[in-house]
Amino acid sequence: IGIAWDALPGVVVTASHQHGDEFGVAFQFTADSKLEPPRQLADNFISSYYLSQEELPPQIRKDRWYSRMLFDVERSGLLLLEGTLSQDDQQAQLVVGNLSQAIWTDAIAQLTALADLHLPASVRTIHFIVEDAGHRTATVVVPRPSTSFTDVPDVYLRGIRVLEGRTLEDPQFRTGFFTGKVNTELNFRTRFQLFDPDDPARYQLYADLSAEYSINAHWAVRSTFALNIEDNFDESNRQISDSVLPRVRSDVVKYLNEGESGLEKLIIEGRNTYGRSIHYRGFAGVLEEMYSGGGGEVLYWPAQSRLAFGASLAYAKQRDYDRGLGLLDYDVITGHVSAYWATPFYNYDVAVHAGRYLAKDVGATLEVRRTFRNGWQVGAWATLTDVPFEDFGEGSFDKGFYFQIPLGSVFGGNSRSKLGTRMRPIQRDGGQRLESYSGNIFWDLREARYDAFKVDKRLLP
């Protein structure tokens, strides 16, 4: 027996009495996740163009266009990293980043307005070089609005071009004060285990506090501390794994009980783009909740291609169960070669990874994801290796679902923070990879790839 109360718009509170001896309370929240128009500059936003030198920070020079624009861009939740003008001063090349806008095209729109205000009057074309997650993925060429005004929107939009990313060989201007800063972020995450015959649903809700210290333009130290909020893994009857394989994942309950809160990640990582199509990264440290080690990844992805190819290799050593800095005896060299297809069908992406997994088994993983226009992402994966089904144990092979929810679309405001989780049956040891360290670059660049900036002619008037 139960009763439900519509406490607030979109909020339902339910109280119930179940099985004759249990009471329950549930809270249900609903939100409209449709894509909202991007937030423009606040009504009280006053550009540095209109401020006196005394009203600006000492490192911002009122008489320099790059310095003024840098001040406005940073206050808008965006990044201006480098800039240069052509010899005739008619073309500007600006390397830009995005910290706040969920959709990259919204960031480009805001950057265009600020660049139009600050660039020298001679500039007629702006080249925005997009840098995301340390990689330069595309160059969006925009006619300067004040020099190409038209009251017919599609005429202006048809003048926008999307080219491959590039590196400025000798930029005239470079932002330096991002180096040496510590940036922090708080996210909420979940973990699920389903279909356990002893308990059909186990879960964990936890917060992770992330911090990043930029050493230079390409290298950074990143850390994440996980703080448990609620879980029911302590009720598991499977504290001791019955796996006949190396227990690379099936001891997860030990980690969640002995180290329900602890260090999740502490790495030094470098990312960059070589030429215009090769993205790479290297990393070392505490990689995830169960493994420390080091390795690297490379991705070949021509800017206007829907196909990409990558490879990753890592040495991993199992961490102690309390999630401190201690290590266990087990270690492994794991690596994969990968192929990706960014299909033209409803924003589906397909990836295949083949190689050696954590339990030293060999096989391949197929994953399919769909990304919606509002940033929500859903997907599924399945892995088959040379481990026989009877040795793998319950479930026969590894598979599950992936979900990613942009928090800005749920709670409003401008944010690129996301809630991501994987849902799988009983955690076994076959077909297991390092979390987020195989195929990471492709998914990191999903929001900033070539077709994310193409003008959809169907949306034009």
CSV table of C-alpha atoms in Angstrom, one decimal:
chain,number,residue,atom,x,y,z
A,1,ILE,CA,0.0,0.0,0.0
A,2,GLY,CA,1.3,3.5,-0.8
A,3,ILE,CA,0.6,7.1,-1.4
A,4,ALA,CA,2.1,9.5,-3.9
A,5,TRP,CA,2.2,13.3,-3.5
A,6,ASP,CA,3.0,15.8,-6.2
A,7,ALA,CA,5.1,18.0,-3.9
A,8,LEU,CA,6.4,20.4,-6.5
A,9,PRO,CA,6.3,20.7,-10.3
A,10,GLY,CA,8.4,17.7,-11.5
A,11,VAL,CA,8.8,16.3,-7.9
A,12,VAL,CA,6.8,13.4,-6.6
A,13,VAL,CA,7.2,12.0,-3.0
A,14,THR,CA,6.0,8.4,-2.4
A,15,ALA,CA,5.6,6.6,1.0
A,16,SER,CA,4.8,2.9,1.1
A,17,HIS,CA,4.3,-0.2,3.3
A,18,GLN,CA,5.6,-3.4,1.7
A,19,HIS,CA,5.8,-7.1,2.4
A,20,GLY,CA,4.1,-6.6,5.8
A,21,ASP,CA,7.2,-5.4,7.6
A,22,GLU,CA,9.0,-2.8,5.5
A,23,PHE,CA,8.5,0.9,4.9
A,24,GLY,CA,9.8,2.9,2.0
A,25,VAL,CA,10.1,6.5,0.9
A,26,ALA,CA,10.9,7.4,-2.7
A,27,PHE,CA,11.6,10.7,-4.4
A,28,GLN,CA,11.0,11.1,-8.2
A,29,PHE,CA,12.3,14.0,-10.2
A,30,THR,CA,11.5,14.8,-13.8
A,31,ALA,CA,13.0,17.4,-16.0
A,32,ASP,CA,12.6,18.7,-19.5
A,33,SER,CA,15.8,17.8,-21.3
A,34,LYS,CA,15.2,19.5,-24.6
A,35,LEU,CA,18.0,21.6,-25.9
A,36,GLU,CA,17.6,25.2,-24.7
A,37,PRO,CA,19.0,28.3,-26.4
A,38,PRO,CA,22.5,29.1,-25.2
A,39,ARG,CA,22.8,31.7,-22.5
A,40,GLN,CA,24.0,35.0,-23.9
A,41,LEU,CA,26.1,37.4,-22.0
A,42,ALA,CA,24.5,38.6,-18.8
A,43,ASP,CA,22.5,41.9,-18.9
A,44,ASN,CA,25.0,43.5,-16.6
A,45,PHE,CA,28.1,42.2,-18.5
A,46,ILE,CA,30.3,45.2,-19.4
A,47,SER,CA,33.0,44.5,-21.9
A,48,SER,CA,36.6,45.4,-21.2
A,49,TYR,CA,36.3,47.6,-24.3
A,50,TYR,CA,34.2,50.0,-22.2
A,51,LEU,CA,36.2,49.8,-19.0
A,52,SER,CA,39.2,52.0,-18.0
A,53,GLN,CA,42.6,50.5,-17.3
A,54,GLU,CA,42.2,51.1,-13.6
A,55,GLU,CA,39.1,48.9,-13.6
A,56,LEU,CA,40.9,46.0,-15.2
A,57,PRO,CA,43.3,43.4,-13.6
A,58,PRO,CA,46.9,44.5,-13.9
A,59,GLN,CA,47.8,41.8,-16.4
A,60,ILE,CA,45.1,43.0,-18.9
A,61,ARG,CA,46.3,45.8,-21.2
A,62,LYS,CA,43.5,48.1,-22.3
A,63,ASP,CA,45.4,49.1,-25.4
A,64,ARG,CA,45.8,45.6,-26.8
A,65,TRP,CA,42.9,43.8,-28.5
A,66,TYR,CA,44.1,40.3,-27.5
A,67,SER,CA,44.3,41.3,-23.9
A,68,ARG,CA,40.9,42.9,-23.8
A,69,MET,CA,39.3,39.9,-25.6
A,70,LEU,CA,41.0,37.5,-23.3
A,71,PHE,CA,39.5,39.2,-20.3
A,72,ASP,CA,36.0,39.0,-21.8
A,73,VAL,CA,36.3,35.4,-23.1
A,74,GLU,CA,37.5,34.1,-19.7
A,75,ARG,CA,34.6,35.8,-17.9
A,76,SER,CA,32.2,34.1,-20.4
A,77,GLY,CA,33.4,30.6,-19.4
A,78,LEU,CA,35.4,30.1,-22.6
A,79,LEU,CA,39.2,30.1,-23.4
A,80,LEU,CA,41.4,32.1,-25.7
A,81,LEU,CA,44.7,30.3,-25.9
A,82,GLU,CA,46.6,31.8,-28.9
A,83,GLY,CA,46.1,34.3,-31.7
A,84,THR,CA,47.8,35.8,-34.7
A,85,LEU,CA,46.9,38.2,-37.6
A,86,SER,CA,47.8,37.8,-41.2
A,87,GLN,CA,50.4,40.1,-42.8
A,88,ASP,CA,47.7,42.3,-44.3
A,89,ASP,CA,45.7,42.2,-41.0
A,90,GLN,CA,42.6,41.0,-42.8
A,91,GLN,CA,42.5,37.5,-41.2
A,92,ALA,CA,42.7,36.5,-37.6
A,93,GLN,CA,43.5,33.0,-36.3
A,94,LEU,CA,42.4,32.3,-32.8
A,95,VAL,CA,42.9,29.1,-30.8
A,96,VAL,CA,39.9,28.7,-28.5
A,97,GLY,CA,38.6,26.3,-25.8
A,98,ASN,CA,35.2,25.8,-24.2
A,99,LEU,CA,34.6,25.3,-20.4
A,100,SER,CA,30.9,26.1,-20.2
A,101,GLN,CA,28.8,25.6,-23.3
A,102,ALA,CA,27.3,22.2,-23.7
A,103,ILE,CA,27.2,22.6,-27.5
A,104,TRP,CA,30.4,23.7,-29.2
A,105,THR,CA,28.6,25.7,-31.9
A,106,ASP,CA,27.1,27.9,-29.1
A,107,ALA,CA,30.6,28.6,-27.9
A,108,ILE,CA,31.7,29.6,-31.4
A,109,ALA,CA,28.7,32.0,-31.6
A,110,GLN,CA,29.7,33.7,-28.4
A,111,LEU,CA,33.3,33.9,-29.4
A,112,THR,CA,32.3,35.4,-32.7
A,113,ALA,CA,30.5,38.2,-30.9
A,114,LEU,CA,33.4,39.0,-28.7
A,115,ALA,CA,36.0,38.8,-31.5
A,116,ASP,CA,33.9,41.1,-33.6
A,117,LEU,CA,34.0,43.7,-30.8
A,118,HIS,CA,37.7,43.5,-30.1
A,119,LEU,CA,39.6,42.7,-33.3
A,120,PRO,CA,41.2,45.5,-35.3
A,121,ALA,CA,38.9,47.1,-37.9
A,122,SER,CA,40.9,45.7,-40.8
A,123,VAL,CA,40.0,42.0,-39.9
A,124,ARG,CA,37.3,40.6,-42.2
A,125,THR,CA,37.6,36.8,-41.6
A,126,ILE,CA,38.0,34.9,-38.3
A,127,HIS,CA,39.5,31.4,-38.1
A,128,PHE,CA,38.6,29.7,-34.8
A,129,ILE,CA,40.9,26.8,-34.2
A,130,VAL,CA,39.0,24.5,-31.8
A,131,GLU,CA,41.0,22.9,-29.0
A,132,ASP,CA,39.1,20.3,-26.9
A,133,ALA,CA,40.6,17.9,-24.3
A,134,GLY,CA,44.1,19.1,-25.5
A,135,HIS,CA,43.6,18.2,-29.2
A,136,ARG,CA,42.9,20.5,-32.1
A,137,THR,CA,40.0,19.1,-34.0
A,138,ALA,CA,38.6,21.7,-36.5
A,139,THR,CA,39.0,25.2,-37.8
A,140,VAL,CA,35.7,27.1,-38.1
A,141,VAL,CA,36.0,30.0,-40.6
A,142,VAL,CA,33.5,32.8,-39.9
A,143,PRO,CA,33.0,36.0,-41.9
A,144,ARG,CA,33.2,38.9,-39.4
A,145,PRO,CA,29.6,39.9,-38.7
A,146,SER,CA,30.2,43.7,-38.7
A,147,THR,CA,31.8,43.5,-42.2
A,148,SER,CA,29.4,41.1,-43.8
A,149,PHE,CA,26.0,42.2,-42.4
A,150,THR,CA,23.0,40.7,-44.0
A,151,ASP,CA,19.4,40.5,-42.8
A,152,VAL,CA,19.1,37.1,-44.6
A,153,PRO,CA,20.5,34.5,-42.0
A,154,ASP,CA,21.1,31.7,-44.5
A,155,VAL,CA,23.3,34.0,-46.7
A,156,TYR,CA,25.6,34.6,-43.7
A,157,LEU,CA,25.5,30.9,-42.5
A,158,ARG,CA,26.5,29.7,-46.0
A,159,GLY,CA,29.7,31.7,-45.7
A,160,ILE,CA,30.8,29.7,-42.7
A,161,ARG,CA,33.4,26.9,-43.6
A,162,VAL,CA,34.7,24.1,-41.5
A,163,LEU,CA,38.3,23.0,-42.1
A,164,GLU,CA,40.7,20.6,-40.4
A,165,GLY,CA,42.4,21.6,-37.1
A,166,ARG,CA,45.9,23.2,-37.3
A,167,THR,CA,48.8,24.4,-35.1
A,168,LEU,CA,49.9,28.0,-35.2
A,169,GLU,CA,53.7,27.8,-35.9
A,170,ASP,CA,54.6,31.1,-34.4
A,171,PRO,CA,51.6,32.8,-32.7
A,172,GLN,CA,51.8,36.5,-32.1
A,173,PHE,CA,49.8,36.2,-28.9
A,174,ARG,CA,49.7,33.4,-26.3
A,175,THR,CA,47.9,33.1,-23.0
A,176,GLY,CA,50.2,32.2,-20.2
A,177,PHE,CA,48.4,32.6,-16.9
A,178,PHE,CA,46.3,29.3,-17.3
A,179,THR,CA,49.5,27.4,-16.6
A,180,GLY,CA,50.1,27.0,-12.9
A,181,LYS,CA,46.4,27.3,-11.9
A,182,VAL,CA,44.5,24.6,-10.1
A,183,ASN,CA,40.9,24.0,-11.4
A,184,THR,CA,38.5,21.9,-9.5
A,185,GLU,CA,35.2,20.2,-10.3
A,186,LEU,CA,32.5,18.2,-8.4
A,187,ASN,CA,30.6,15.5,-10.2
A,188,PHE,CA,28.1,12.8,-9.1
A,189,ARG,CA,28.4,9.3,-10.4
A,190,THR,CA,26.7,5.9,-10.1
A,191,ARG,CA,27.7,2.3,-10.4
A,192,PHE,CA,25.2,-0.6,-10.9
A,193,GLN,CA,25.4,-4.3,-10.9
A,194,LEU,CA,22.3,-6.1,-12.2
A,195,PHE,CA,20.9,-9.6,-12.5
A,196,ASP,CA,22.7,-11.1,-9.5
A,197,PRO,CA,20.5,-14.1,-8.5
A,198,ASP,CA,21.1,-13.2,-4.8
A,199,ASP,CA,20.1,-9.6,-5.3
A,200,PRO,CA,18.9,-8.3,-8.7
A,201,ALA,CA,20.2,-4.7,-8.2
A,202,ARG,CA,23.2,-3.4,-6.5
A,203,TYR,CA,24.2,0.2,-6.7
A,204,GLN,CA,26.5,3.0,-5.5
A,205,LEU,CA,26.0,6.7,-5.6
A,206,TYR,CA,29.2,8.7,-5.0
A,207,ALA,CA,30.7,12.1,-5.5
A,208,ASP,CA,34.0,12.7,-7.1
A,209,LEU,CA,36.1,15.8,-6.5
A,210,SER,CA,38.4,16.4,-9.4
A,211,ALA,CA,41.4,18.7,-9.6
A,212,GLU,CA,43.7,19.6,-12.4
A,213,TYR,CA,47.0,21.5,-12.4
A,214,SER,CA,48.4,22.6,-15.7
A,215,ILE,CA,52.2,22.3,-16.0
A,216,ASN,CA,52.2,23.8,-19.5
A,217,ALA,CA,50.1,23.9,-22.6
A,218,HIS,CA,50.1,20.1,-23.1
A,219,TRP,CA,50.9,18.5,-19.7
A,220,ALA,CA,48.8,18.4,-16.6
A,221,VAL,CA,48.4,16.6,-13.3
A,222,ARG,CA,44.9,15.3,-12.6
A,223,SER,CA,43.4,13.8,-9.5
A,224,THR,CA,40.0,12.5,-8.4
A,225,PHE,CA,38.9,11.6,-4.9
A,226,ALA,CA,35.7,9.5,-4.6
A,227,LEU,CA,33.4,10.1,-1.7
A,228,ASN,CA,30.8,7.4,-1.1
A,229,ILE,CA,27.2,8.6,-0.5
A,230,GLU,CA,25.2,5.5,-0.5
A,231,ASP,CA,25.6,1.9,-1.7
A,232,ASN,CA,24.4,-1.6,-0.8
A,233,PHE,CA,27.5,-3.6,-1.8
A,234,ASP,CA,28.1,-4.5,1.8
A,235,GLU,CA,25.1,-6.8,1.6
A,236,SER,CA,26.7,-8.9,-1.1
A,237,ASN,CA,27.0,-12.6,-0.5
A,238,ARG,CA,30.0,-12.6,-2.9
A,239,GLN,CA,32.7,-11.0,-0.9
A,240,ILE,CA,35.1,-13.7,-2.1
A,241,SER,CA,35.2,-14.3,-5.9
A,242,ASP,CA,34.9,-17.8,-7.3
A,243,SER,CA,36.6,-16.9,-10.5
A,244,VAL,CA,39.1,-19.3,-12.1
A,245,LEU,CA,40.7,-16.4,-14.0
A,246,PRO,CA,43.0,-13.8,-12.4
A,247,ARG,CA,40.7,-11.7,-10.3
A,248,VAL,CA,41.1,-8.5,-12.2
A,249,ARG,CA,37.5,-7.2,-11.6
A,250,SER,CA,35.5,-9.7,-9.6
A,251,ASP,CA,37.0,-8.5,-6.3
A,252,VAL,CA,35.2,-5.2,-6.8
A,253,VAL,CA,33.1,-5.7,-3.7
A,254,LYS,CA,36.4,-5.7,-1.6
A,255,TYR,CA,37.3,-2.3,-3.1
A,256,LEU,CA,33.8,-0.9,-2.4
A,257,ASN,CA,33.8,-2.2,1.2
A,258,GLU,CA,37.4,-1.6,2.2
A,259,GLY,CA,37.8,1.6,0.2
A,260,GLU,CA,34.3,2.9,-0.3
A,261,SER,CA,35.8,6.4,-0.3
A,262,GLY,CA,39.3,7.0,-1.5
A,263,LEU,CA,41.7,8.0,-4.2
A,264,GLU,CA,40.2,7.3,-7.6
A,265,LYS,CA,42.9,8.8,-9.9
A,266,LEU,CA,46.2,10.6,-9.6
A,267,ILE,CA,48.0,10.9,-13.0
A,268,ILE,CA,50.3,13.0,-15.0
A,269,GLU,CA,48.9,13.2,-18.6
A,270,GLY,CA,50.0,14.9,-21.8
A,271,ARG,CA,47.9,15.4,-24.8
A,272,ASN,CA,48.6,17.0,-28.2
A,273,THR,CA,47.9,16.8,-31.9
A,274,TYR,CA,50.6,16.0,-34.5
A,275,GLY,CA,50.0,17.6,-37.9
A,276,ARG,CA,46.3,17.8,-38.5
A,277,SER,CA,45.1,14.2,-38.1
A,278,ILE,CA,47.1,12.4,-35.4
A,279,HIS,CA,46.0,12.9,-31.8
A,280,TYR,CA,48.0,11.3,-29.0
A,281,ARG,CA,48.4,11.1,-25.3
A,282,GLY,CA,50.6,9.6,-22.6
A,283,PHE,CA,49.7,9.0,-18.9
A,284,ALA,CA,51.2,7.5,-15.7
A,285,GLY,CA,50.1,7.2,-12.1
A,286,VAL,CA,47.0,5.9,-10.3
A,287,LEU,CA,44.8,5.2,-13.3
A,288,GLU,CA,41.5,4.1,-11.7
A,289,GLU,CA,40.1,2.6,-8.6
A,290,MET,CA,41.8,-0.8,-9.2
A,291,TYR,CA,44.9,-0.1,-11.1
A,292,SER,CA,48.1,2.0,-11.3
A,293,GLY,CA,50.5,2.1,-14.2
A,294,GLY,CA,51.3,4.0,-17.3
A,295,GLY,CA,50.8,3.9,-21.1
A,296,GLY,CA,49.7,5.8,-24.1
A,297,GLU,CA,47.2,6.1,-26.9
A,298,VAL,CA,47.2,7.4,-30.5
A,299,LEU,CA,44.3,8.1,-32.8
A,300,TYR,CA,44.4,8.8,-36.5
A,301,TRP,CA,41.3,10.7,-37.5
A,302,PRO,CA,41.3,12.9,-40.7
A,303,ALA,CA,39.2,15.9,-39.9
A,304,GLN,CA,36.5,15.4,-42.5
A,305,SER,CA,36.4,11.6,-42.4
A,306,ARG,CA,33.9,9.4,-40.6
A,307,LEU,CA,36.5,6.7,-40.0
A,308,ALA,CA,39.2,6.7,-37.4
A,309,PHE,CA,41.8,4.2,-36.3
A,310,GLY,CA,43.6,4.0,-33.0
A,311,ALA,CA,45.9,2.0,-30.7
A,312,SER,CA,46.5,1.9,-27.0
A,313,LEU,CA,49.1,0.2,-24.8
A,314,ALA,CA,49.4,0.2,-21.0
A,315,TYR,CA,51.2,-1.5,-18.1
A,316,ALA,CA,48.9,-1.9,-15.1
A,317,LYS,CA,49.5,-3.2,-11.6
A,318,GLN,CA,46.6,-4.0,-9.3
A,319,ARG,CA,46.0,-1.6,-6.4
A,320,ASP,CA,45.4,-2.5,-2.7
A,321,TYR,CA,41.7,-2.8,-1.7
A,322,ASP,CA,41.7,0.3,0.5
A,323,ARG,CA,42.3,2.5,-2.6
A,324,GLY,CA,45.4,4.1,-1.1
A,325,LEU,CA,48.8,4.1,-2.8
A,326,GLY,CA,49.6,0.4,-1.9
A,327,LEU,CA,49.9,-2.3,-4.7
A,328,LEU,CA,49.1,-6.0,-5.0
A,329,ASP,CA,51.2,-8.6,-6.8
A,330,TYR,CA,49.2,-8.8,-10.0
A,331,ASP,CA,50.4,-6.9,-13.1
A,332,VAL,CA,49.7,-7.1,-16.8
A,333,ILE,CA,50.5,-5.4,-20.2
A,334,THR,CA,47.3,-4.7,-22.0
A,335,GLY,CA,46.6,-3.0,-25.3
A,336,HIS,CA,44.2,-2.7,-28.2
A,337,VAL,CA,43.9,-1.6,-31.8
A,338,SER,CA,40.6,0.1,-32.6
A,339,ALA,CA,38.5,1.2,-35.5
A,340,TYR,CA,35.7,3.8,-35.3
A,341,TRP,CA,32.9,4.8,-37.6
A,342,ALA,CA,31.0,8.0,-37.0
A,343,THR,CA,27.9,6.9,-38.9
A,344,PRO,CA,25.7,9.4,-40.7
A,345,PHE,CA,22.6,7.6,-39.2
A,346,TYR,CA,21.0,9.4,-36.3
A,347,ASN,CA,24.3,10.2,-34.6
A,348,TYR,CA,25.2,6.6,-34.0
A,349,ASP,CA,28.9,5.8,-33.5
A,350,VAL,CA,30.4,2.3,-33.8
A,351,ALA,CA,33.7,1.1,-32.4
A,352,VAL,CA,35.6,-2.2,-32.4
A,353,HIS,CA,38.6,-2.8,-30.1
A,354,ALA,CA,40.7,-5.9,-30.5
A,355,GLY,CA,43.6,-6.9,-28.2
A,356,ARG,CA,44.7,-8.2,-24.8
A,357,TYR,CA,42.6,-7.6,-21.7
A,358,LEU,CA,43.4,-7.3,-18.0
A,359,ALA,CA,43.1,-11.1,-17.3
A,360,LYS,CA,45.6,-11.7,-20.2
A,361,ASP,CA,42.8,-13.0,-22.4
A,362,VAL,CA,42.6,-12.0,-26.1
A,363,GLY,CA,39.5,-11.0,-28.0
A,364,ALA,CA,37.5,-8.0,-29.2
A,365,THR,CA,34.9,-5.6,-28.0
A,366,LEU,CA,32.0,-4.1,-30.1
A,367,GLU,CA,30.4,-0.9,-28.8
A,368,VAL,CA,27.6,1.2,-30.2
A,369,ARG,CA,26.5,4.6,-28.9
A,370,ARG,CA,24.0,7.2,-29.9
A,371,THR,CA,24.4,10.9,-29.0
A,372,PHE,CA,21.3,13.1,-29.1
A,373,ARG,CA,21.3,16.8,-30.0
A,374,ASN,CA,20.9,17.8,-26.3
A,375,GLY,CA,24.1,15.9,-25.3
A,376,TRP,CA,22.5,12.8,-23.9
A,377,GLN,CA,24.3,9.6,-24.9
A,378,VAL,CA,23.2,5.9,-24.6
A,379,GLY,CA,25.1,2.8,-25.8
A,380,ALA,CA,25.8,-0.8,-25.4
A,381,TRP,CA,28.9,-3.1,-25.7
A,382,ALA,CA,29.8,-6.8,-25.8
A,383,THR,CA,33.1,-8.5,-25.5
A,384,LEU,CA,34.2,-12.0,-26.6
A,385,THR,CA,37.6,-13.4,-25.8
A,386,ASP,CA,39.4,-16.7,-25.8
A,387,VAL,CA,38.0,-17.5,-22.3
A,388,PRO,CA,35.4,-20.3,-22.6
A,389,PHE,CA,31.9,-19.5,-21.4
A,390,GLU,CA,32.2,-22.0,-18.5
A,391,ASP,CA,35.5,-20.4,-17.3
A,392,PHE,CA,34.0,-16.9,-17.6
A,393,GLY,CA,31.2,-17.8,-15.2
A,394,GLU,CA,27.8,-16.3,-14.9
A,395,GLY,CA,26.8,-14.3,-18.0
A,396,SER,CA,29.2,-16.2,-20.3
A,397,PHE,CA,30.8,-13.0,-21.7
A,398,ASP,CA,31.1,-9.3,-20.7
A,399,LYS,CA,28.3,-6.9,-21.9
A,400,GLY,CA,26.4,-3.9,-20.7
A,401,PHE,CA,24.9,-0.5,-21.2
A,402,TYR,CA,26.4,3.0,-21.1
A,403,PHE,CA,24.6,6.2,-20.2
A,404,GLN,CA,25.8,9.8,-20.2
A,405,ILE,CA,23.6,12.7,-19.1
A,406,PRO,CA,24.7,16.4,-19.5
A,407,LEU,CA,24.0,18.0,-16.1
A,408,GLY,CA,23.2,21.4,-17.8
A,409,SER,CA,20.3,19.9,-19.6
A,410,VAL,CA,18.8,18.6,-16.4
A,411,PHE,CA,19.5,21.3,-13.9
A,412,GLY,CA,19.8,24.3,-16.3
A,413,GLY,CA,22.7,26.7,-16.6
A,414,ASN,CA,25.8,26.5,-18.7
A,415,SER,CA,28.0,23.5,-17.9
A,416,ARG,CA,29.9,20.7,-19.7
A,417,SER,CA,29.7,18.5,-16.6
A,418,LYS,CA,28.2,15.1,-17.2
A,419,LEU,CA,26.8,12.2,-15.2
A,420,GLY,CA,28.1,9.0,-16.8
A,421,THR,CA,27.6,5.3,-15.7
A,422,ARG,CA,27.9,1.8,-17.0
A,423,MET,CA,25.4,-0.9,-16.2
A,424,ARG,CA,26.4,-4.5,-16.5
A,425,PRO,CA,25.5,-7.9,-15.1
A,426,ILE,CA,27.6,-9.6,-12.5
A,427,GLN,CA,31.2,-8.3,-12.7
A,428,ARG,CA,33.4,-11.1,-13.9
A,429,ASP,CA,37.1,-11.1,-15.0
A,430,GLY,CA,37.0,-11.9,-18.7
A,431,GLY,CA,37.0,-9.2,-21.3
A,432,GLN,CA,37.9,-6.4,-18.9
A,433,ARG,CA,39.7,-3.2,-19.9
A,434,LEU,CA,41.2,-0.3,-18.0
A,435,GLU,CA,38.4,2.2,-17.3
A,436,SER,CA,38.6,5.1,-19.7
A,437,TYR,CA,42.0,4.2,-21.1
A,438,SER,CA,41.2,2.4,-24.3
A,439,GLY,CA,39.5,4.4,-27.0
A,440,ASN,CA,39.4,7.5,-24.8
A,441,ILE,CA,40.4,10.1,-27.3
A,442,PHE,CA,37.7,9.4,-29.8
A,443,TRP,CA,34.9,9.8,-27.2
A,444,ASP,CA,36.6,12.8,-25.7
A,445,LEU,CA,36.5,14.5,-29.1
A,446,ARG,CA,32.9,13.5,-29.9
A,447,GLU,CA,31.5,17.0,-29.2
A,448,ALA,CA,34.2,18.8,-31.2
A,449,ARG,CA,34.5,16.7,-34.4
A,450,TYR,CA,34.0,18.0,-37.9
A,451,ASP,CA,30.3,17.3,-38.4
A,452,ALA,CA,29.5,19.0,-35.0
A,453,PHE,CA,30.1,22.4,-36.8
A,454,LYS,CA,28.5,21.7,-40.1
A,455,VAL,CA,25.6,23.9,-40.9
A,456,ASP,CA,22.4,21.8,-41.2
A,457,LYS,CA,20.9,23.2,-44.4
A,458,ARG,CA,17.5,21.7,-43.3
A,459,LEU,CA,17.4,24.2,-40.4
A,460,LEU,CA,17.9,27.3,-42.6
A,461,PRO,CA,15.0,29.5,-43.5
